[in-house]
């Protein structure tokens, strides 16, 4: 299937010039294409060329190429040097492996936090998490809760004090964001996230290693199961829409 791209103007403004204009436009093209992939407007397996995108966004091929190669490095696109580009086919086994690694990293972080006797007063990260997930009123906006959820898990790992572990976890979080955010399209899952995060935090603050570890494992496993179901449903709906849309 050939990809369908929304219009985006790249016309030069009076204050734009040279490298800065290209960098800014490349960033805009990157953001728009990534959002199209996340929202399944560009489906796994869709093919397109640099020229097609350049024509649709009214930009030269240089900022388009910069945006595409950035998405390729992040694992969202595949490049075929004689046949253009393709949205990377959806590989559930790949995401399953990423979730396995995520569980290992977060369990190690929670164990380290509990065993070293971290208290709320010792950690700015844990103070922030307690304020957001225990002391404050819950937020109902799905996309915002999704961002807060990712920050919860990243800060939990950062609080353990291993910078390399935190870096690996941030990189992994970026890779699974395309499906993980779908867990917050249902109000019940938003409510469950607040409840589960609060339980995890209380166990960590009380230094209950076994309880905190089991809660983290269950929380991630439940999220993984939900996003798999939602992803399959959304992919099915997107393919149905694509078949009904004139070429």
CSV table of C-alpha atoms in Angstrom, one decimal:
chain,number,residue,atom,x,y,z
A,1,UNK,CA,0.0,0.0,0.0
A,2,UNK,CA,1.2,3.5,-0.8
A,3,UNK,CA,1.3,5.8,2.2
A,4,UNK,CA,-1.2,8.7,2.5
A,5,UNK,CA,0.3,11.9,4.0
A,6,UNK,CA,-1.4,15.0,5.2
A,7,UNK,CA,-0.5,18.3,3.7
A,8,UNK,CA,2.2,20.3,5.5
A,9,UNK,CA,3.6,23.5,4.3
A,10,UNK,CA,7.3,24.1,4.2
A,11,UNK,CA,7.3,27.5,2.6
A,12,UNK,CA,10.1,29.8,3.5
A,13,UNK,CA,9.2,32.7,5.9
A,14,UNK,CA,11.0,36.0,5.7
A,15,UNK,CA,13.0,35.2,8.9
A,16,UNK,CA,14.0,31.6,7.9
A,17,UNK,CA,17.2,30.9,6.2
A,18,UNK,CA,19.9,28.2,5.6
A,19,UNK,CA,20.7,25.5,8.1
A,20,UNK,CA,18.3,26.7,10.8
A,21,UNK,CA,15.3,26.6,8.4
A,22,UNK,CA,16.2,23.0,7.2
A,23,UNK,CA,16.7,21.8,10.8
A,24,UNK,CA,13.4,23.3,11.9
A,25,UNK,CA,11.5,21.9,8.9
A,26,UNK,CA,13.1,18.5,9.3
A,27,UNK,CA,12.0,18.4,12.9
A,28,UNK,CA,8.4,19.2,11.9
A,29,UNK,CA,8.4,16.5,9.2
A,30,UNK,CA,9.8,14.0,11.6
A,31,UNK,CA,7.2,14.8,14.2
A,32,UNK,CA,4.3,14.6,11.7
A,33,UNK,CA,5.5,11.3,10.2
A,34,UNK,CA,6.1,9.7,13.6
A,35,UNK,CA,2.6,10.8,14.7
A,36,UNK,CA,1.2,9.3,11.5
A,37,UNK,CA,2.9,6.0,12.3
A,38,UNK,CA,1.8,6.1,15.9
A,39,UNK,CA,-1.8,6.7,14.9
A,40,UNK,CA,-1.7,4.1,12.1
A,41,UNK,CA,-2.4,6.6,9.4
A,42,UNK,CA,0.8,5.1,8.0
A,43,UNK,CA,0.4,1.4,8.3
A,44,UNK,CA,3.1,-1.3,8.8
A,45,UNK,CA,4.3,-2.2,5.4
A,46,UNK,CA,3.3,1.1,3.6
A,47,UNK,CA,5.9,2.1,1.0
A,48,UNK,CA,6.8,5.6,-0.2
A,49,UNK,CA,9.6,7.6,-1.7
A,50,UNK,CA,11.4,10.8,-0.6
A,51,UNK,CA,10.0,12.6,-3.6
A,52,UNK,CA,6.4,11.7,-2.7
A,53,UNK,CA,6.8,13.1,0.8
A,54,UNK,CA,8.7,16.2,-0.4
A,55,UNK,CA,5.9,16.9,-2.8
A,56,UNK,CA,3.2,16.6,-0.2
A,57,UNK,CA,4.9,18.6,2.5
A,58,UNK,CA,6.1,21.2,0.0
A,59,UNK,CA,9.7,20.9,1.0
A,60,UNK,CA,13.0,20.0,-0.5
A,61,UNK,CA,14.4,16.5,-0.2
A,62,UNK,CA,17.1,17.5,2.2
A,63,UNK,CA,14.9,18.0,5.4
A,64,UNK,CA,12.7,15.1,4.3
A,65,UNK,CA,15.8,12.8,4.1
A,66,UNK,CA,17.0,14.0,7.5
A,67,UNK,CA,13.6,13.1,9.0
A,68,UNK,CA,13.4,9.7,7.4
A,69,UNK,CA,16.9,8.6,8.4
A,70,UNK,CA,16.1,9.7,12.0
A,71,UNK,CA,13.0,7.5,12.0
A,72,UNK,CA,15.0,4.7,10.4
A,73,UNK,CA,17.6,4.9,13.2
A,74,UNK,CA,14.8,4.7,15.8
A,75,UNK,CA,13.4,1.5,14.1
A,76,UNK,CA,10.2,2.9,12.7
A,77,UNK,CA,11.2,2.8,9.0
A,78,UNK,CA,13.2,0.6,6.7
A,79,UNK,CA,15.2,2.1,3.7
A,80,UNK,CA,15.5,0.4,0.3
A,81,UNK,CA,18.1,2.3,-1.6
A,82,UNK,CA,16.5,1.6,-5.0
A,83,UNK,CA,12.9,1.3,-3.9
A,84,UNK,CA,12.3,4.0,-1.4
A,85,UNK,CA,11.1,3.6,2.2
A,86,UNK,CA,8.8,1.3,4.1
A,87,UNK,CA,7.1,1.5,7.5
A,88,UNK,CA,8.6,-1.3,9.5
A,89,UNK,CA,6.3,-4.3,9.7
A,90,UNK,CA,4.7,-4.8,13.1
A,91,UNK,CA,6.7,-7.5,15.0
A,92,UNK,CA,5.0,-8.5,18.2
A,93,UNK,CA,7.9,-10.8,19.1
A,94,UNK,CA,10.2,-7.8,19.0
A,95,UNK,CA,7.9,-5.9,21.4
A,96,UNK,CA,7.6,-8.9,23.6
A,97,UNK,CA,11.4,-9.1,24.0
A,98,UNK,CA,11.5,-5.3,24.8
A,99,UNK,CA,8.9,-5.8,27.5
A,100,UNK,CA,10.9,-8.7,28.9
A,101,UNK,CA,14.0,-6.5,29.2
A,102,UNK,CA,11.8,-3.7,30.7
A,103,UNK,CA,10.7,-6.1,33.4
A,104,UNK,CA,14.3,-7.1,34.2
A,105,UNK,CA,15.4,-3.5,34.5
A,106,UNK,CA,12.5,-2.3,36.6
A,107,UNK,CA,12.7,-5.3,39.0
A,108,UNK,CA,16.5,-4.7,39.4
A,109,UNK,CA,15.8,-1.0,40.2
A,110,UNK,CA,13.0,-1.7,42.7
A,111,UNK,CA,15.2,-4.3,44.4
A,112,UNK,CA,18.1,-1.9,44.7
A,113,UNK,CA,15.8,0.9,46.0
A,114,UNK,CA,14.4,-1.4,48.7
A,115,UNK,CA,17.6,-3.1,49.7
A,116,UNK,CA,19.5,0.2,50.1
A,117,UNK,CA,16.7,1.6,52.3
A,118,UNK,CA,15.8,4.6,50.2
A,119,UNK,CA,13.3,6.8,52.0
A,120,UNK,CA,11.1,9.5,50.5
A,121,UNK,CA,13.2,12.2,52.1
A,122,UNK,CA,16.4,10.8,50.3
A,123,UNK,CA,15.1,10.9,46.8
A,124,UNK,CA,13.7,13.8,44.8
A,125,UNK,CA,12.4,11.3,42.2
A,126,UNK,CA,10.4,9.4,44.8
A,127,UNK,CA,9.1,12.7,46.2
A,128,UNK,CA,7.8,13.7,42.8
A,129,UNK,CA,6.2,10.3,42.2
A,130,UNK,CA,4.5,10.3,45.5
A,131,UNK,CA,3.1,13.8,44.8
A,132,UNK,CA,1.7,12.8,41.4
A,133,UNK,CA,0.4,9.4,42.0
A,134,UNK,CA,-0.6,9.4,45.7
A,135,UNK,CA,-1.2,13.0,46.9
A,136,UNK,CA,-2.7,14.7,43.8
A,137,UNK,CA,-6.1,14.2,42.2
A,138,UNK,CA,-6.1,11.7,39.3
A,139,UNK,CA,-6.0,13.1,35.8
A,140,UNK,CA,-8.4,11.7,33.2
A,141,UNK,CA,-6.7,12.8,30.0
A,142,UNK,CA,-5.4,9.7,28.4
A,143,UNK,CA,-2.4,11.1,26.5
A,144,UNK,CA,-1.3,13.1,29.5
A,145,UNK,CA,-1.5,10.0,31.8
A,146,UNK,CA,0.4,8.1,29.2
A,147,UNK,CA,3.3,10.6,29.5
A,148,UNK,CA,3.1,10.6,33.3
A,149,UNK,CA,3.1,6.8,33.3
A,150,UNK,CA,6.3,6.7,31.2
A,151,UNK,CA,7.9,9.3,33.6
A,152,UNK,CA,6.8,7.2,36.6
A,153,UNK,CA,8.7,4.2,35.4
A,154,UNK,CA,11.7,6.1,34.2
A,155,UNK,CA,12.0,8.0,37.5
A,156,UNK,CA,11.7,4.8,39.4
A,157,UNK,CA,14.7,3.4,37.6
A,158,UNK,CA,16.6,6.7,37.9
A,159,UNK,CA,16.0,6.8,41.6
A,160,UNK,CA,18.0,3.5,41.9
A,161,UNK,CA,21.2,5.5,41.1
A,162,UNK,CA,22.6,3.5,38.2
A,163,UNK,CA,23.0,5.9,35.3
A,164,UNK,CA,23.6,3.2,32.6
A,165,UNK,CA,20.5,1.3,33.7
A,166,UNK,CA,18.5,4.5,33.5
A,167,UNK,CA,19.8,5.2,30.0
A,168,UNK,CA,19.0,1.7,28.7
A,169,UNK,CA,15.5,2.1,30.2
A,170,UNK,CA,14.9,5.4,28.6
A,171,UNK,CA,15.9,4.0,25.2
A,172,UNK,CA,13.7,1.1,25.6
A,173,UNK,CA,10.8,3.3,26.7
A,174,UNK,CA,11.1,5.3,23.4
A,175,UNK,CA,10.9,2.0,21.4
A,176,UNK,CA,7.8,0.7,23.0
A,177,UNK,CA,6.0,4.0,23.2
A,178,UNK,CA,4.2,3.4,19.9
A,179,UNK,CA,2.1,0.6,21.6
A,180,UNK,CA,2.4,1.4,25.3
A,181,UNK,CA,0.5,4.7,24.9
A,182,UNK,CA,-2.6,2.6,23.7
A,183,UNK,CA,-3.0,1.3,27.3
A,184,UNK,CA,-4.5,4.7,28.2
A,185,UNK,CA,-7.3,4.9,25.6
A,186,UNK,CA,-9.7,3.2,28.1
A,187,UNK,CA,-10.8,5.0,31.3
A,188,UNK,CA,-10.6,1.7,33.3
A,189,UNK,CA,-6.9,1.4,32.4
A,190,UNK,CA,-6.3,4.9,33.5
A,191,UNK,CA,-7.9,4.2,36.9
A,192,UNK,CA,-6.0,1.0,37.3
A,193,UNK,CA,-2.7,2.8,36.5
A,194,UNK,CA,-3.2,5.2,39.4
A,195,UNK,CA,-4.1,2.4,41.8
A,196,UNK,CA,-1.2,0.2,40.8
A,197,UNK,CA,1.4,3.0,40.8
A,198,UNK,CA,0.3,4.0,44.3
A,199,UNK,CA,0.6,0.4,45.6
A,200,UNK,CA,4.1,0.1,44.0
A,201,UNK,CA,5.3,3.4,45.5
A,202,UNK,CA,4.0,2.5,49.0
A,203,UNK,CA,5.8,-0.9,48.9
A,204,UNK,CA,9.0,0.8,47.7
A,205,UNK,CA,8.8,3.6,50.3
A,206,UNK,CA,8.3,0.8,53.0
A,207,UNK,CA,11.3,-1.1,51.6
A,208,UNK,CA,9.2,-4.2,51.0
A,209,UNK,CA,11.3,-5.8,48.2
A,210,UNK,CA,9.2,-8.9,47.4
A,211,UNK,CA,5.9,-7.1,47.5
A,212,UNK,CA,7.2,-4.2,45.3
A,213,UNK,CA,8.8,-6.6,42.8
A,214,UNK,CA,5.6,-8.6,42.4
A,215,UNK,CA,3.5,-5.5,42.0
A,216,UNK,CA,5.8,-4.2,39.3
A,217,UNK,CA,5.8,-7.5,37.5
A,218,UNK,CA,2.0,-7.8,37.5
A,219,UNK,CA,1.6,-4.1,36.5
A,220,UNK,CA,3.8,-4.5,33.4
A,221,UNK,CA,2.4,-7.9,32.4
A,222,UNK,CA,-1.2,-6.5,32.6
A,223,UNK,CA,-0.2,-3.5,30.5
A,224,UNK,CA,1.5,-5.7,27.9
A,225,UNK,CA,-1.5,-7.9,27.5
A,226,UNK,CA,-3.9,-4.9,27.2
A,227,UNK,CA,-1.8,-3.1,24.6
A,228,UNK,CA,-1.4,-6.2,22.5
A,229,UNK,CA,-5.2,-6.6,22.3
A,230,UNK,CA,-5.7,-2.9,21.6
A,231,UNK,CA,-3.0,-2.8,18.9
A,232,UNK,CA,-4.5,-5.8,17.1
A,233,UNK,CA,-7.9,-4.1,17.1
A,234,UNK,CA,-6.5,-0.8,15.9
A,235,UNK,CA,-4.5,-2.4,13.1
A,236,UNK,CA,-7.6,-4.3,12.0
A,237,UNK,CA,-9.6,-1.1,11.9
A,238,UNK,CA,-6.9,0.9,10.1
A,239,UNK,CA,-6.6,-1.8,7.4
A,240,UNK,CA,-10.4,-1.8,7.0
A,241,UNK,CA,-10.3,2.0,6.5
A,242,UNK,CA,-7.4,1.7,4.0
A,243,UNK,CA,-9.4,-0.8,1.9
A,244,UNK,CA,-12.3,1.6,1.7
A,245,UNK,CA,-10.2,4.6,0.8
A,246,UNK,CA,-9.7,5.2,-2.9
A,247,UNK,CA,-6.1,4.9,-4.1
